[in-house]
């Protein structure tokens, strides 16, 4: 390996890889070597000759018999950093080979300034730290061989008036230079022209450098800046101030005359990027340009610039503090979270339980957690109330037992009244309907506790007796009523049956309704709902059996005998007979009638009914 004046060769077989069906052979060679400098060798064992070049490169020479690779000319990395040769090895079949030669850098280029020398002008009143971009410097080399900071001023910098700032961006072989004023220029009593020689160097070995001449002309200028009457102004405005309203007037003076003393006012937009404020350039009056919002920003600190109209303008700054006062312009926010499902609670819900959680905030005071908001509840009918520990989070509490049959739903409204800073209080409301779901807490109730009815004896099966009815104020299955009769043989309840669904009582097909057996049977009806557990109630049905004359009267004796003297007076009672009727009607009202069968009796005798019988009984 040789350096500068002899052949310098760097050989590296980097890798062998298959790419798109090819064998790729990679080599490195240092740039600027003499022609025919050895680069590398194809592995003839793996890829035997001969080789056929399909795509050559004028910088690379290939021996098609030996596989030797060398430079065909001097290679310049800055012109072309990679050379490629495509060939075929046909010694053992057909193999496509791609040779890639990477040209590595040497420090063969000095940094340079693309724009050459630079001339610029600075006003004598330029402030210390003023910065002027003087251009860039480029080095075509890479890595350690490229240009490196810092750049230095090697001559012409009297009294160390200037200094340099260097920086790089995305490109690593480019430096950007800024000239920074490091003192106070004085056209009248100092240097009027600076001829600065700036030198930059690379990091190679040996190091290469280049110089740039920068001429700085000092200009005589307007050397009196405007002066504000006050360096700081303050004002307070409400957030609902009208667009275009004047909020403050700033004032500055300049002792210069003519254009050098004519002042223009500006606002530094970095302090107010959203342009809420504008300034009249000639009067210094600051006005509202866009609506301000206390909740968004409570304080502005504006920078006002007073600039004269000299050829080299001078300016000064003043600060304007603008404080925004809160105005009550937005009602409170109400956030409602249900602690029950589907806005429903059950009528047996526990007293003291909670149905909803409410949090409130005031957009006019977004950073104040303990917002001064009064929250009330309407529509609760005395069954619900609000509880809170901090007047920010509230809960709706059940105050007393609920009864769906009294109130099946409640239309609740939450009202939030803010404290009204800077204006009258505002209200926000949120309403919802709370549904009270049913539980089986009511037994069916008959419309009568005792029913009366009548039915004739010997009535056929299915004869209507009476329709009982019970109602249940619950809902659904809790209110669905079915009827049944409590069996009581002693009261002959088995003569009757009841419709399970309608409560309609009729006579049974197996019943033998007999007034003589029981003229006043009674039954107990039970009405049961289908809740869980089921509830029930009872009613009594008293039934009168209407008698049918189905039985004959029966004499107490089957034979009566009497002796009558022949001189008995006409109308005399000679015999008393007695008979009973087993029918209900006969027993209760003694409606038996008597008469003589004249076909068998003698004409001299007559029979009488009650009076006659009674008289006989009295005479006996």
PDB file of C-alpha atoms in Angstrom, residues 11 53 148-149 178 190 262 286 294 309 320-321 340 343 396 432 447 460 495 518 562 567 581 599 605 613:
ATOM      1  CA  UNK A  11      -8.405  -4.703  -1.399  1.00  0.00           C
ATOM      2  CA  UNK A  53     -18.830  -9.295 -19.917  1.00  0.00           C
ATOM      3  CA  UNK A 148     -15.063  20.699   9.849  1.00  0.00           C
ATOM      4  CA  UNK A 149     -16.030  23.548  12.163  1.00  0.00           C
ATOM      5  CA  UNK A 178     -23.120  33.558  10.104  1.00  0.00           C
ATOM      6  CA  UNK A 190     -14.167  54.085  14.052  1.00  0.00           C
ATOM      7  CA  UNK A 262     -41.443  59.433  11.568  1.00  0.00           C
ATOM      8  CA  UNK A 286     -54.360  49.035  20.083  1.00  0.00           C
ATOM      9  CA  UNK A 294     -60.937  34.293  29.674  1.00  0.00           C
ATOM     10  CA  UNK A 309     -38.521  55.472   8.723  1.00  0.00           C
ATOM     11  CA  UNK A 320     -48.398  46.076  26.978  1.00  0.00           C
ATOM     12  CA  UNK A 321     -50.032  43.908  29.616  1.00  0.00           C
ATOM     13  CA  UNK A 340     -78.903   1.878  37.746  1.00  0.00           C
ATOM     14  CA  UNK A 343     -83.025   4.300  33.983  1.00  0.00           C
ATOM     15  CA  UNK A 396     -79.339  11.315  43.836  1.00  0.00           C
ATOM     16  CA  UNK A 432     -84.389  12.282  32.510  1.00  0.00           C
ATOM     17  CA  UNK A 447    -114.445  -5.944  44.348  1.00  0.00           C
ATOM     18  CA  UNK A 460    -128.447 -28.385  35.122  1.00  0.00           C
ATOM     19  CA  UNK A 495    -121.638 -28.332  43.876  1.00  0.00           C
ATOM     20  CA  UNK A 518    -128.834 -27.485  51.969  1.00  0.00           C
ATOM     21  CA  UNK A 562    -163.749 -40.704  64.229  1.00  0.00           C
ATOM     22  CA  UNK A 567    -177.311 -35.225  66.720  1.00  0.00           C
ATOM     23  CA  UNK A 581    -144.534 -30.917  52.922  1.00  0.00           C
ATOM     24  CA  UNK A 599    -166.117 -38.781  45.547  1.00  0.00           C
ATOM     25  CA  UNK A 605    -169.138 -33.517  55.795  1.00  0.00           C
ATOM     26  CA  UNK A 613    -158.012 -27.680  61.720  1.00  0.00           C
TER      27      UNK A 613
END
